[in-house]
Coordinates of C-alpha atoms and ligand atoms in Angstrom, one line a residue:
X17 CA 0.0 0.0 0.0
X18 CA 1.0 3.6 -0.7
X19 CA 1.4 5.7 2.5
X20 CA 3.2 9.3 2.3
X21 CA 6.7 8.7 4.4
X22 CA 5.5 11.2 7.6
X23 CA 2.2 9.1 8.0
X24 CA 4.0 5.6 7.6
X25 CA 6.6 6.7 10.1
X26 CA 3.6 7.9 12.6
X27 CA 1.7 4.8 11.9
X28 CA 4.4 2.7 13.3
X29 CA 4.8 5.1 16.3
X30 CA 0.8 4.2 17.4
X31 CA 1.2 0.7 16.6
X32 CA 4.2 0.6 18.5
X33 CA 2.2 1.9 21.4
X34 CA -1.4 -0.3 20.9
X35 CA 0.3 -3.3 20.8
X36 CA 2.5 -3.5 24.0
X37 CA 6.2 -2.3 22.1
X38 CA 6.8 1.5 23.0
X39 CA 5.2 3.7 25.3
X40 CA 6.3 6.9 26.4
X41 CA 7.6 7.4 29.4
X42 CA 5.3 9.0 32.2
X43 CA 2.4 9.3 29.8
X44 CA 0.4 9.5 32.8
X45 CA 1.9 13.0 33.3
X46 CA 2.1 14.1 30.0
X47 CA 5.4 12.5 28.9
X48 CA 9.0 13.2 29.2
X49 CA 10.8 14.4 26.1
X50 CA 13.1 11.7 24.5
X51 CA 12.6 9.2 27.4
X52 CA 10.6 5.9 26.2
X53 CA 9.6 3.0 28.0
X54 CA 9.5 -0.6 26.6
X55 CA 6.2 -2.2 26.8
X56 CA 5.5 -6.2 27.4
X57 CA 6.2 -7.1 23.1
X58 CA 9.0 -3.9 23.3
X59 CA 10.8 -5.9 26.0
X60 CA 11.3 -9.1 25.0
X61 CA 12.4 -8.0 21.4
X62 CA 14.6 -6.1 22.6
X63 CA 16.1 -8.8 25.2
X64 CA 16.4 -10.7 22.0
X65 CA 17.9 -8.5 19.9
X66 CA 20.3 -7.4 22.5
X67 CA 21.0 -11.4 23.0
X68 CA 21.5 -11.7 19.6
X69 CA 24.5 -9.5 19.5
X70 CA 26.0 -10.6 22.9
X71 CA 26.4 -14.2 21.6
X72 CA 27.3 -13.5 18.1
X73 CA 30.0 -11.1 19.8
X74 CA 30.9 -13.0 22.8
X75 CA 29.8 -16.9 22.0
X76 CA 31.1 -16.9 18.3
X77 CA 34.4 -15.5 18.9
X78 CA 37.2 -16.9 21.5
X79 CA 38.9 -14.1 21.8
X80 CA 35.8 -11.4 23.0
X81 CA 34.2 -12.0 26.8
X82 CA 31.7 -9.7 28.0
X83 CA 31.6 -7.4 31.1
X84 CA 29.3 -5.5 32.9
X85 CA 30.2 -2.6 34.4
X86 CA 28.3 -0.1 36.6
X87 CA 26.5 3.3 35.4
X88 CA 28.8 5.3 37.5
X89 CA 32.0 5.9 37.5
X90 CA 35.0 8.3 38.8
X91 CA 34.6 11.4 37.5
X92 CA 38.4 11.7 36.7
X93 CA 37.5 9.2 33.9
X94 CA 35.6 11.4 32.1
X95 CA 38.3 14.2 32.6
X96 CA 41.1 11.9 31.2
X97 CA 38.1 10.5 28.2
X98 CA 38.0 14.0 27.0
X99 CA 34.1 14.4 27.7
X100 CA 34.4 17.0 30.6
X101 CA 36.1 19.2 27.5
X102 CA 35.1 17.6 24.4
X103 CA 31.6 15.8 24.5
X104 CA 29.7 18.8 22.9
X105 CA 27.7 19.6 20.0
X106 CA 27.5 23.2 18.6
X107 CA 24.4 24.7 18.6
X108 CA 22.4 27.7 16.7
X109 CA 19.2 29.2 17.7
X110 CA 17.0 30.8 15.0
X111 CA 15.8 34.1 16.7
X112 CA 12.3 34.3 15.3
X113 CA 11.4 30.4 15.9
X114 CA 13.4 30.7 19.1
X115 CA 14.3 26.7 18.2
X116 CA 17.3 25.2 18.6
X117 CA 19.9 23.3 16.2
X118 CA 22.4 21.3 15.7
X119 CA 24.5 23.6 14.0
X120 CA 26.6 20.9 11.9
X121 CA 23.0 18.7 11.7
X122 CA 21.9 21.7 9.6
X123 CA 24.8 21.9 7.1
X124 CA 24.8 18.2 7.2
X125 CA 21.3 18.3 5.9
X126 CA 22.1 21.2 3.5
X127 CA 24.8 19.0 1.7
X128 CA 22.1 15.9 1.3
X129 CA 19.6 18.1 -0.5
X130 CA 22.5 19.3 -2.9
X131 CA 23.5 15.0 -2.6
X132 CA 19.7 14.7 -4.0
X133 CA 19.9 17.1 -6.8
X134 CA 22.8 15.2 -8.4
X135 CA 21.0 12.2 -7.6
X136 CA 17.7 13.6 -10.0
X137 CA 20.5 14.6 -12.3
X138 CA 21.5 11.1 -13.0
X139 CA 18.8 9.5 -13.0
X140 CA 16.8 12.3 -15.7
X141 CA 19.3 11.6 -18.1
X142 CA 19.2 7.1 -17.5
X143 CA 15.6 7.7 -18.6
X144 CA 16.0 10.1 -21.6
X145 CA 19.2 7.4 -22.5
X146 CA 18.2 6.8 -26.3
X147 CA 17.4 10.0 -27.4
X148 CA 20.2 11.8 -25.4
X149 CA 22.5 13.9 -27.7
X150 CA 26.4 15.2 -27.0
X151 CA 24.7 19.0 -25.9
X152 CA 22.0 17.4 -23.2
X153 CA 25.1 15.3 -21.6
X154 CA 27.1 18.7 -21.6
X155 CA 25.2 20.2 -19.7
X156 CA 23.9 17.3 -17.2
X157 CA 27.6 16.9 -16.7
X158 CA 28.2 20.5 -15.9
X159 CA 25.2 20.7 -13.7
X160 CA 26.9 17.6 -11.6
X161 CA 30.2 19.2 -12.1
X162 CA 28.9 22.8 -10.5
X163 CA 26.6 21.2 -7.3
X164 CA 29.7 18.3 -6.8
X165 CA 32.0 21.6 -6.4
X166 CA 29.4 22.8 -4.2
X167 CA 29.2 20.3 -2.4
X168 CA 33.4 19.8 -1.8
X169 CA 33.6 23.7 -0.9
X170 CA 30.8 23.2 2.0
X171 CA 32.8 19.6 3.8
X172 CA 36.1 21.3 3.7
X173 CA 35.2 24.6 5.0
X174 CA 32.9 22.7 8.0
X175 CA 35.7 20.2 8.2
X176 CA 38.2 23.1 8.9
X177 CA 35.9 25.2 10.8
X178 CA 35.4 22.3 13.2
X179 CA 39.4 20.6 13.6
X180 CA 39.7 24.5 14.4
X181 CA 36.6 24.7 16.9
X182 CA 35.9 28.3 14.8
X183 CA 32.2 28.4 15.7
X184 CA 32.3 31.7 14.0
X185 CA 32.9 30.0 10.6
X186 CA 30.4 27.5 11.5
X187 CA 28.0 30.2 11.4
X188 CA 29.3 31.6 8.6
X189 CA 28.8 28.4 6.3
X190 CA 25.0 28.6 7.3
X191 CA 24.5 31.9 6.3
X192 CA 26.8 31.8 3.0
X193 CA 24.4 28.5 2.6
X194 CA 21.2 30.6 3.2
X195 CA 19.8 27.8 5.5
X196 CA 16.6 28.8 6.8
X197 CA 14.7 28.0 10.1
X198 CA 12.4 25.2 8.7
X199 CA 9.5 27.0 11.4
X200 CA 10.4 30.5 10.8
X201 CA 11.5 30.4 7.2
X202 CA 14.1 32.7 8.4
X203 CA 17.7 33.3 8.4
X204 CA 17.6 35.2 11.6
X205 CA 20.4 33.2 13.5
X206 CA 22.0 33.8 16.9
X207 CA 26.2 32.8 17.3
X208 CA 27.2 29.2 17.3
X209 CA 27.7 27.8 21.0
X210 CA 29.5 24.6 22.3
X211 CA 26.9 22.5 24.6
X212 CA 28.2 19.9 26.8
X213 CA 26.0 16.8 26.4
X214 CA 26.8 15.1 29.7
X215 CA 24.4 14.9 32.5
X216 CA 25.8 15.2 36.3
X217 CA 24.5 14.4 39.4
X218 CA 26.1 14.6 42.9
X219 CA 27.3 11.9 45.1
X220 CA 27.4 11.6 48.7
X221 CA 24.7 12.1 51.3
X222 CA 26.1 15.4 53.1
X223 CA 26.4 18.7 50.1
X224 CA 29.5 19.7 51.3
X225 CA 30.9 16.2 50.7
X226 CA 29.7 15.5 47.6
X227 CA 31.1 15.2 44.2
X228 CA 29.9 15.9 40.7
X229 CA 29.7 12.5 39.1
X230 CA 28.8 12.0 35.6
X231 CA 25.8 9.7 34.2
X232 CA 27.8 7.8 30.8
X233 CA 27.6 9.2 28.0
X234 CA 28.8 5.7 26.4
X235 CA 29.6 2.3 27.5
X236 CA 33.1 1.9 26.4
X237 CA 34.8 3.8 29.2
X238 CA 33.7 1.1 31.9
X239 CA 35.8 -1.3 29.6
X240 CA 39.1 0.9 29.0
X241 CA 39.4 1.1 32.9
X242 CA 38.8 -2.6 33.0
X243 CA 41.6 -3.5 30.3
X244 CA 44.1 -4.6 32.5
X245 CA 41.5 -6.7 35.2
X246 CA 40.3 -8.8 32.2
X247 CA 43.5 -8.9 30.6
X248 CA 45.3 -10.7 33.5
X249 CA 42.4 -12.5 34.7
X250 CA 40.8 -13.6 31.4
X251 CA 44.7 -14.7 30.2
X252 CA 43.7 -12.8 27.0
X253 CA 46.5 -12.5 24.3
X254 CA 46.2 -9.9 22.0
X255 CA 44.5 -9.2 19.5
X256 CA 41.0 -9.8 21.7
X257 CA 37.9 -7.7 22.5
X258 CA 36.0 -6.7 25.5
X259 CA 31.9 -6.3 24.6
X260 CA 29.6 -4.7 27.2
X261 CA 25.8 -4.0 26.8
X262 CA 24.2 -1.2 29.3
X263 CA 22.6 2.2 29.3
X264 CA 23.7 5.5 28.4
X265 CA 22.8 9.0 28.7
X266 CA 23.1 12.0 26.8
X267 CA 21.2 15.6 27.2
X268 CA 20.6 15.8 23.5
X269 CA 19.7 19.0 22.4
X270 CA 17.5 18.3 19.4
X271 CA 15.8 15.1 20.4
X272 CA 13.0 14.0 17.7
X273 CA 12.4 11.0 15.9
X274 CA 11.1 8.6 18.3
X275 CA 13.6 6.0 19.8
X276 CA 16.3 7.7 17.4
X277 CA 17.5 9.7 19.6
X278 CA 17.0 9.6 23.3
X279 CA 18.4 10.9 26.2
X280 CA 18.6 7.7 28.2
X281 CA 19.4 4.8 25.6
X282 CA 20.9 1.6 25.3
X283 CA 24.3 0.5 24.2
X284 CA 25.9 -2.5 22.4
X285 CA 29.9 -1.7 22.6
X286 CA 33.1 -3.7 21.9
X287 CA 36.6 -2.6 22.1
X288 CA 38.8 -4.6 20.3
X289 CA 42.4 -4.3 21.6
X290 CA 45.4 -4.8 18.9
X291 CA 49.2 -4.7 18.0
X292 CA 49.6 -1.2 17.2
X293 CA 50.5 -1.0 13.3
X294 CA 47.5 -3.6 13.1
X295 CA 44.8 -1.1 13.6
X296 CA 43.6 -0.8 10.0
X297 CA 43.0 -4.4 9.2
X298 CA 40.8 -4.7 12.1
X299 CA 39.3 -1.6 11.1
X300 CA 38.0 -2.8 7.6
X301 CA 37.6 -6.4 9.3
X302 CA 34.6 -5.2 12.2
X303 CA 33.7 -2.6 9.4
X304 CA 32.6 -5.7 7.0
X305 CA 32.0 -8.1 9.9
X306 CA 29.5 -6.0 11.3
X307 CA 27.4 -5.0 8.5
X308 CA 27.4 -8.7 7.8
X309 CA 25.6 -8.6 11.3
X310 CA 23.1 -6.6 10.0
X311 CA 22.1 -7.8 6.9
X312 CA 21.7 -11.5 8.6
X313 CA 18.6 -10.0 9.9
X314 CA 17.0 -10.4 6.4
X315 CA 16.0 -6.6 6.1
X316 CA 17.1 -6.0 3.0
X317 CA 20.4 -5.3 1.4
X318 CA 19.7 -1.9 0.1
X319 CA 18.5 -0.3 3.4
X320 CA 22.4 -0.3 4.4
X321 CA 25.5 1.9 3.3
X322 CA 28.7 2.7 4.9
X323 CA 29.6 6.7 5.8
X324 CA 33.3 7.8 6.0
X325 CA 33.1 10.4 8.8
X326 CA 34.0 14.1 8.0
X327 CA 33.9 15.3 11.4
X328 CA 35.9 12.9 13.9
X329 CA 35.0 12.6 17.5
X330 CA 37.7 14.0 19.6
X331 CA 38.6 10.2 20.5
X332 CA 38.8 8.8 16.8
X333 CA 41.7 8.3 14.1
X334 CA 39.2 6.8 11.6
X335 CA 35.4 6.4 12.3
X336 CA 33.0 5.2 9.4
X337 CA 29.0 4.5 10.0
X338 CA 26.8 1.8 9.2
X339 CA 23.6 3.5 7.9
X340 CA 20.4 2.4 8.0
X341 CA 17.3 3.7 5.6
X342 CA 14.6 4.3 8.2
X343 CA 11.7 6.0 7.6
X344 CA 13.0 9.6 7.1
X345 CA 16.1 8.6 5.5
X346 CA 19.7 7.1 5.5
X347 CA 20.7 8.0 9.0
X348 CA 23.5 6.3 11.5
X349 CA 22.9 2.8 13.2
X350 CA 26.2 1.9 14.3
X351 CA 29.5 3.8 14.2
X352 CA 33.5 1.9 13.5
X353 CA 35.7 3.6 15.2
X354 CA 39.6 3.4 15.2
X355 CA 40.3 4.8 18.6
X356 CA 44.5 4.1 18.5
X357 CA 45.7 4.4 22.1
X358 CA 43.8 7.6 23.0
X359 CA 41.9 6.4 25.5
X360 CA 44.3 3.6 27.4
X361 CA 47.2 6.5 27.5
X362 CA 44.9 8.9 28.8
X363 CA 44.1 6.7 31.9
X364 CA 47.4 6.1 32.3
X365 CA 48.1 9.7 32.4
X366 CA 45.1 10.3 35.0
X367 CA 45.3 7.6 36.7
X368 CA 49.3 6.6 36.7
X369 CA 48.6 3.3 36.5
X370 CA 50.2 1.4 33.5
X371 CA 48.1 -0.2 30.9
X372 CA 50.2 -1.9 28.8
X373 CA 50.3 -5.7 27.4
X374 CA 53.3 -7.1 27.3
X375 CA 54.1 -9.0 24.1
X376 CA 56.0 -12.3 24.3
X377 CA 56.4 -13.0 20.6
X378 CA 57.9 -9.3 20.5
X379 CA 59.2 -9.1 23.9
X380 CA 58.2 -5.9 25.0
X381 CA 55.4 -4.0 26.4
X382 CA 53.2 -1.5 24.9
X383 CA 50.0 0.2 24.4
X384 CA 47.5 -1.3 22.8
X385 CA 45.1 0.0 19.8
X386 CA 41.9 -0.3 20.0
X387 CA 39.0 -0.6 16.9
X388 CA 35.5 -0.2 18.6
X389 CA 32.2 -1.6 17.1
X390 CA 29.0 0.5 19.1
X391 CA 25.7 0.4 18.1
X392 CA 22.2 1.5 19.8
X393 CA 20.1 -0.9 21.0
X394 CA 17.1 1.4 20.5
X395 CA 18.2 2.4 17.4
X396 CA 18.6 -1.2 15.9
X397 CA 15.4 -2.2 18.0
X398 CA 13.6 1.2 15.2
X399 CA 15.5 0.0 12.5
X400 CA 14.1 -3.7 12.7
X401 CA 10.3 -2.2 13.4
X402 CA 10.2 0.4 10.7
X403 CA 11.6 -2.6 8.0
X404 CA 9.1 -5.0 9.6
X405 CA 6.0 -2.8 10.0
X406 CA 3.8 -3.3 6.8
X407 CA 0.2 -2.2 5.5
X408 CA -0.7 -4.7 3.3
X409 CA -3.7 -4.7 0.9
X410 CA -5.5 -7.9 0.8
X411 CA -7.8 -9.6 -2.1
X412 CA -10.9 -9.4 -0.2
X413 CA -9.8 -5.2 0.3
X414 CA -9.0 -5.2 3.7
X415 CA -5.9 -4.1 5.1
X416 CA -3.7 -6.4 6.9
X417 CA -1.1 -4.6 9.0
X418 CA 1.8 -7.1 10.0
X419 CA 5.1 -7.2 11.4
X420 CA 7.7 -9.3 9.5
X421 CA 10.0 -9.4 11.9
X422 CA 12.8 -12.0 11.7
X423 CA 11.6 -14.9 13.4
X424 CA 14.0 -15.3 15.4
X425 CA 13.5 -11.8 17.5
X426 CA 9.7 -11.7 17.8
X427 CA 8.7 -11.9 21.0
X428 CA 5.9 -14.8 20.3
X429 CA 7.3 -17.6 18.6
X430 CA 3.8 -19.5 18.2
X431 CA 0.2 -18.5 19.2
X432 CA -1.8 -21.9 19.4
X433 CA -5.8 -21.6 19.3
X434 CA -8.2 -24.4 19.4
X435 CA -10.7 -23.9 16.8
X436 CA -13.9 -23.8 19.1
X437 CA -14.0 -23.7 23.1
X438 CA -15.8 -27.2 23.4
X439 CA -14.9 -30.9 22.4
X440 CA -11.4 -31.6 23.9
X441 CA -10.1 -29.1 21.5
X442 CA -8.7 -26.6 24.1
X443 CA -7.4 -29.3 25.9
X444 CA -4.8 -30.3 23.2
X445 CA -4.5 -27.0 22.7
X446 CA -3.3 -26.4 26.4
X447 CA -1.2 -30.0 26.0
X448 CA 0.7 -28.6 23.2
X449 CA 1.5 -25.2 24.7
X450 CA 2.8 -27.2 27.7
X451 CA 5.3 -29.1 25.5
X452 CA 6.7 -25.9 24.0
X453 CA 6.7 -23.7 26.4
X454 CA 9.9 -24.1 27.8
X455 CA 11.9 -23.6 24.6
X456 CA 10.0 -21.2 23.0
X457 CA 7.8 -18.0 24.1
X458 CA 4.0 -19.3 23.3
X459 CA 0.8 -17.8 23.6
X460 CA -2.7 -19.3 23.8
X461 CA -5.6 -17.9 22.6
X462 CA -9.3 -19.0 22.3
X463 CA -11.3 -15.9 21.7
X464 CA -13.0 -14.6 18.5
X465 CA -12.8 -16.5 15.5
X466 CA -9.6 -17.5 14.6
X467 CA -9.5 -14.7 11.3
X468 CA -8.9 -12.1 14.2
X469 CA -6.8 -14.4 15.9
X470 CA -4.8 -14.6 12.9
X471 CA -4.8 -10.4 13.0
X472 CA -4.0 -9.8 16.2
X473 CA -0.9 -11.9 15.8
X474 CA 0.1 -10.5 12.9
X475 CA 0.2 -7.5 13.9
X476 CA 2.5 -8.2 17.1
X477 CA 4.7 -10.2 14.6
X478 CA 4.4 -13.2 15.7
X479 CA 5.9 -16.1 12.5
X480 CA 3.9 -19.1 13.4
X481 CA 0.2 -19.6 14.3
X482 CA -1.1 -23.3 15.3
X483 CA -4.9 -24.5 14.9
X484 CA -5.7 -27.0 16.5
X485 CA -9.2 -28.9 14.9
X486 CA -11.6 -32.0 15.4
X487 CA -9.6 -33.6 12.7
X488 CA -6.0 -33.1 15.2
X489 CA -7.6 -35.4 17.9
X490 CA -7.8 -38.4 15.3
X491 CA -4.7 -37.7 13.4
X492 CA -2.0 -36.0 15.9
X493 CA -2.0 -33.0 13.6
X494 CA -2.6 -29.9 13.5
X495 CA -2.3 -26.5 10.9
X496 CA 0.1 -23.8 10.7
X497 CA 0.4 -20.7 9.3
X498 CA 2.9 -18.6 8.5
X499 CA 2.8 -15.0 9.1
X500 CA 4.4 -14.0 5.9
X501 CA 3.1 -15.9 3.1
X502 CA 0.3 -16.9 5.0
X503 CA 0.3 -20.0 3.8
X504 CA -0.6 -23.1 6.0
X505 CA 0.2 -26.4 6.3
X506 CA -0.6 -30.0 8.0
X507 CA 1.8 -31.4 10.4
X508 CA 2.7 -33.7 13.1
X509 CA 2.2 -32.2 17.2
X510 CA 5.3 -34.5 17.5
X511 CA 6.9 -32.8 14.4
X512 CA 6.5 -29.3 15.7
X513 CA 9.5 -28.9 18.3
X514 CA 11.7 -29.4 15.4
X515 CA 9.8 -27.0 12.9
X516 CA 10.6 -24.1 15.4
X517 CA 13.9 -25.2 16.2
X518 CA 14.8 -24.5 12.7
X519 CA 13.2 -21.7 12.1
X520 CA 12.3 -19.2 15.0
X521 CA 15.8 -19.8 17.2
X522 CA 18.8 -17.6 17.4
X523 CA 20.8 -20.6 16.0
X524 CA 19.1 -19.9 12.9
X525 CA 20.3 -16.9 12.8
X526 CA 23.5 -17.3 13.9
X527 CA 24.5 -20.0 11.7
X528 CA 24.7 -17.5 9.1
X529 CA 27.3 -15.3 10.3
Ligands
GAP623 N1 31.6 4.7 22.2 C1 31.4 5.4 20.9 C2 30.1 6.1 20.8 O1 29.4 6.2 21.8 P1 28.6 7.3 19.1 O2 28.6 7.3 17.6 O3 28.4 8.5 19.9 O4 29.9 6.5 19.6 C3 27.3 5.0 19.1 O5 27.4 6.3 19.5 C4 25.9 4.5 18.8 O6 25.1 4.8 19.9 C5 25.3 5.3 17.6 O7 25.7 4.7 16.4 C6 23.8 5.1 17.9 O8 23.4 3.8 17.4 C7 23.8 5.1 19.4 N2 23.4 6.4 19.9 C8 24.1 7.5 20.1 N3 23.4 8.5 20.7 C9 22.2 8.0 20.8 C10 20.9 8.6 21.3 N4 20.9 9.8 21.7 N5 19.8 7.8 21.2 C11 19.8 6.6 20.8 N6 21.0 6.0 20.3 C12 22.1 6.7 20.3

């Protein structure tokens, strides 16, 4: 079915809510911007998603374990991180909207609409192909040619402007852009400030006592201070990886989009710790490893693209993105990042303790590099419900609405309804949710006719429905469905263990990688 982009992406939003996925948080009073609670279906895909990556990480490779560290931490690591001095974004405000921007967000947008006009370009001129002469390709080219130029002028004066922290320029580039307030329409803009993105909070029960302490801002920290305890009690040997799943926090400024951006979030992080002068094969090995990740999930090859990062964090030596095509357009699901020693020399500056790893085979100690794989949980939980979420138009002109979701996250694996409430049939029914129950997340259900049951399912996502009929108590069988195709089929109770073993388990998903 066609549905314009902004009502497709608010569609999933309600559905998210009236079936149990996403709700947002203190509703009761209104809300609270950017914070989002996981509802009973919300929760368990996201267990599973998160589960996902922890054993394809952790379980698949000898050489990665998995920590857990806490939320807080001494606020001299963030000090020796660079977050105290560097975590900011640079903000504009426009001074007739009186909104707020991401200064670099709204260049960053700029150069994707000049990105689209080439785009149009190329593909006017595939579709006059036969009857193109030499004068229509001259000027096409030159057309490219002039917005391609654009385009190079704007990255390496906001590339400059920002390796130089010269917010002044920054502000420049938007006005010599003439980037308007999408509210106001004007160009009315205020200076370009720094904003630190870190929330604080105090610890200790007596004021004068306490001490600022820092919520995260990411994950990996609570690993670089832990290098050297895993190191010497994991007997790792370089190269190897420390992954860590936990929340985050961040007082984003512009914070829209749903669970895109949040200001308490999830992440999935693994520092990879190498022989220095190895650093760029294990770059371009998690860069592939992890899109292959990704496109396991079955959403669709085209939805992903790498992108080279202009501006690097203050940590980074390289840093590439895997992007994602939600709903309003190609943006960031997970970010590469080749850290170097930056972070393990900094605590050993702050902290003078060493962190070093002493190499038999080369017989002397140093620092190691580290490549870092980090991706939002939230953000890959959106990615795999805008790809899933579909409005489908059926023969009979109703409109189905289903989740696709890879089998292997939904958070029902099988719904199982007798066909009528009377003559044993529920009674088979509860006999077979008994015998499945422990391996696989089942439901029961028994009301309405089993049309709506079929719907309701659908539209939580779950890949398997099981009828069980007068016909099942004299031939041990019973029907199932499939979400997608909706096709059904006869088969064995005995048989059915095995069906979903094959098809709605992580190890079907994991054999792929
Ligand atoms: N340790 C590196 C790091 O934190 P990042 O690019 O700032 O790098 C990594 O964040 C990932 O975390 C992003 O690719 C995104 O998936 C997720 N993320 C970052 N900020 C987020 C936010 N405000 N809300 C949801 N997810 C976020």
């Amino acid at each position: 079915m066609s549905v314009k982009p902004e009502d497709f992406f608010k569609n999933i939003i309600s559905h998210s809510k009236e079936y149990g996925y996403i709700f947002q948080s203190s509703e009761i009073y209104d809300g609270l911007s950017a914070v989002y609670d996981y509802g009973q279906n919300g929760a368990e895909l996201k267990k599973n998603i998160r589960e996902y990556w922890w054993k394809a990480m952790v379980q698949l490779h000898d050489n990665i374990v998995g920590i857990d560290a806490a939320i807080f931490m001494h606020p001299t690591v963030w000090k020796a991180s660079g977050h105290v001095d560097a975590f900011n974004d640079p903000l504009i405000d426009n001074k007739d909207s009186k909104k707020r921007y991401r200064a670099d967000v709204l260049i960053e947008e700029h150069v994707a609409k000049i990105e689209d006009k080439i785009k149009k370009e190329v593909e006017k001129a595939a579709k006059r192909f036969e009857n193109f002469d030499e004068a229509m390709f001259r000027s096409t080219n030159a057309r490219v040619v002039e917005y391609q130029n654009k385009i190079n002028e704007i990255n390496n004066r906001f590339k400059t402007a920002l390796n130089e922290n010269n917010l002044a320029e920054v502000r420049q580039i938007i006005i010599d852009c003439e980037i308007v307030c999408p509210i106001s329409g004007s160009r009315n803009w205020t200076d370009v400030r720094q904003f630190n993105l870190m929330f604080s909070t105090a610890m200790g029960s007596v004021s004068e006592e306490a001490s600022t302490i820092y919520l995260r801002p990411e994950t990996a920290q609570g690993i670089f201070v832990n290098y050297l305890n895993v190191q010497k009690t994991g007997r790792m040997k370089i190269p190897f990886g420390i992954a860590q799943t936990g929340k985050a926090f961040r007082n984003e400024i512009v914070a829209r989009q749903f669970i895109f951006r949040m200001r308490e979030f999830e992440q999935m992080e693994m520092q990879f710790f190498v022989k220095p002068g190895t650093e760029n094969h294990w770059y371009d090995y998690w860069k592939e490893n992890r899109l292959k990740w990704h496109l396991s999930l079955g959403l669709g090859k085209e939805n992903y693209k790498y992108h080279d990062h202009l501006k690097l964090a203050h940590y980074a030596k390289a840093a590439c993105d895997i992007e994602f095509q939600f709903p309003f357009g190609f943006k960031e699901l997970e970010g590469i990042h080749s850290r170097s020693d930056f972070d393990l020399k900094q605590h050993e500056e702050h902290s003078g303790k060493k962190l070093q790893y002493f190499d038999v085979e080369e017989n002397k100690s140093y620092v190691p590099y580290v490549v870092e794989t980090s991706v939002g949980l939230d953000r890959l939980f959106l990615s795999i419900l805008s790809a899933a979420y579909k409005e489908e138009l059926l023969e009979n002109g109703e409109t189905r609405v289903v989740l696709s979701l890879p089998p292997a996250l939904a958070p029902t694996k099988v719904a199982i309804f007798p066909l009528v409430k009377k003559d044993g049939l529920p009674e088979l029914a509860e006999k077979i949710v008994s015998k499945l129950k422990f391996d696989f997340n089942v439901a029961y259900d028994e009301k309405d006719t089993v049309g709506k049951r079929y719907r309701r399912q659908d539209a939580i996502g779950t890949p398997y429905c099981i009828t069980v009929d007068h016909q099942s108590l004299e031939d041990n069988c019973v029907t199932i469905r499939n979400r997608d195709t909706m096709q059904q089929e006869r088969i064995n109770i005995d048989a059915l263990h095995a069906y979903l073993e094959d098809r709605v388990t992580l190890k079907s998903l994991l054999k792929q990688l």
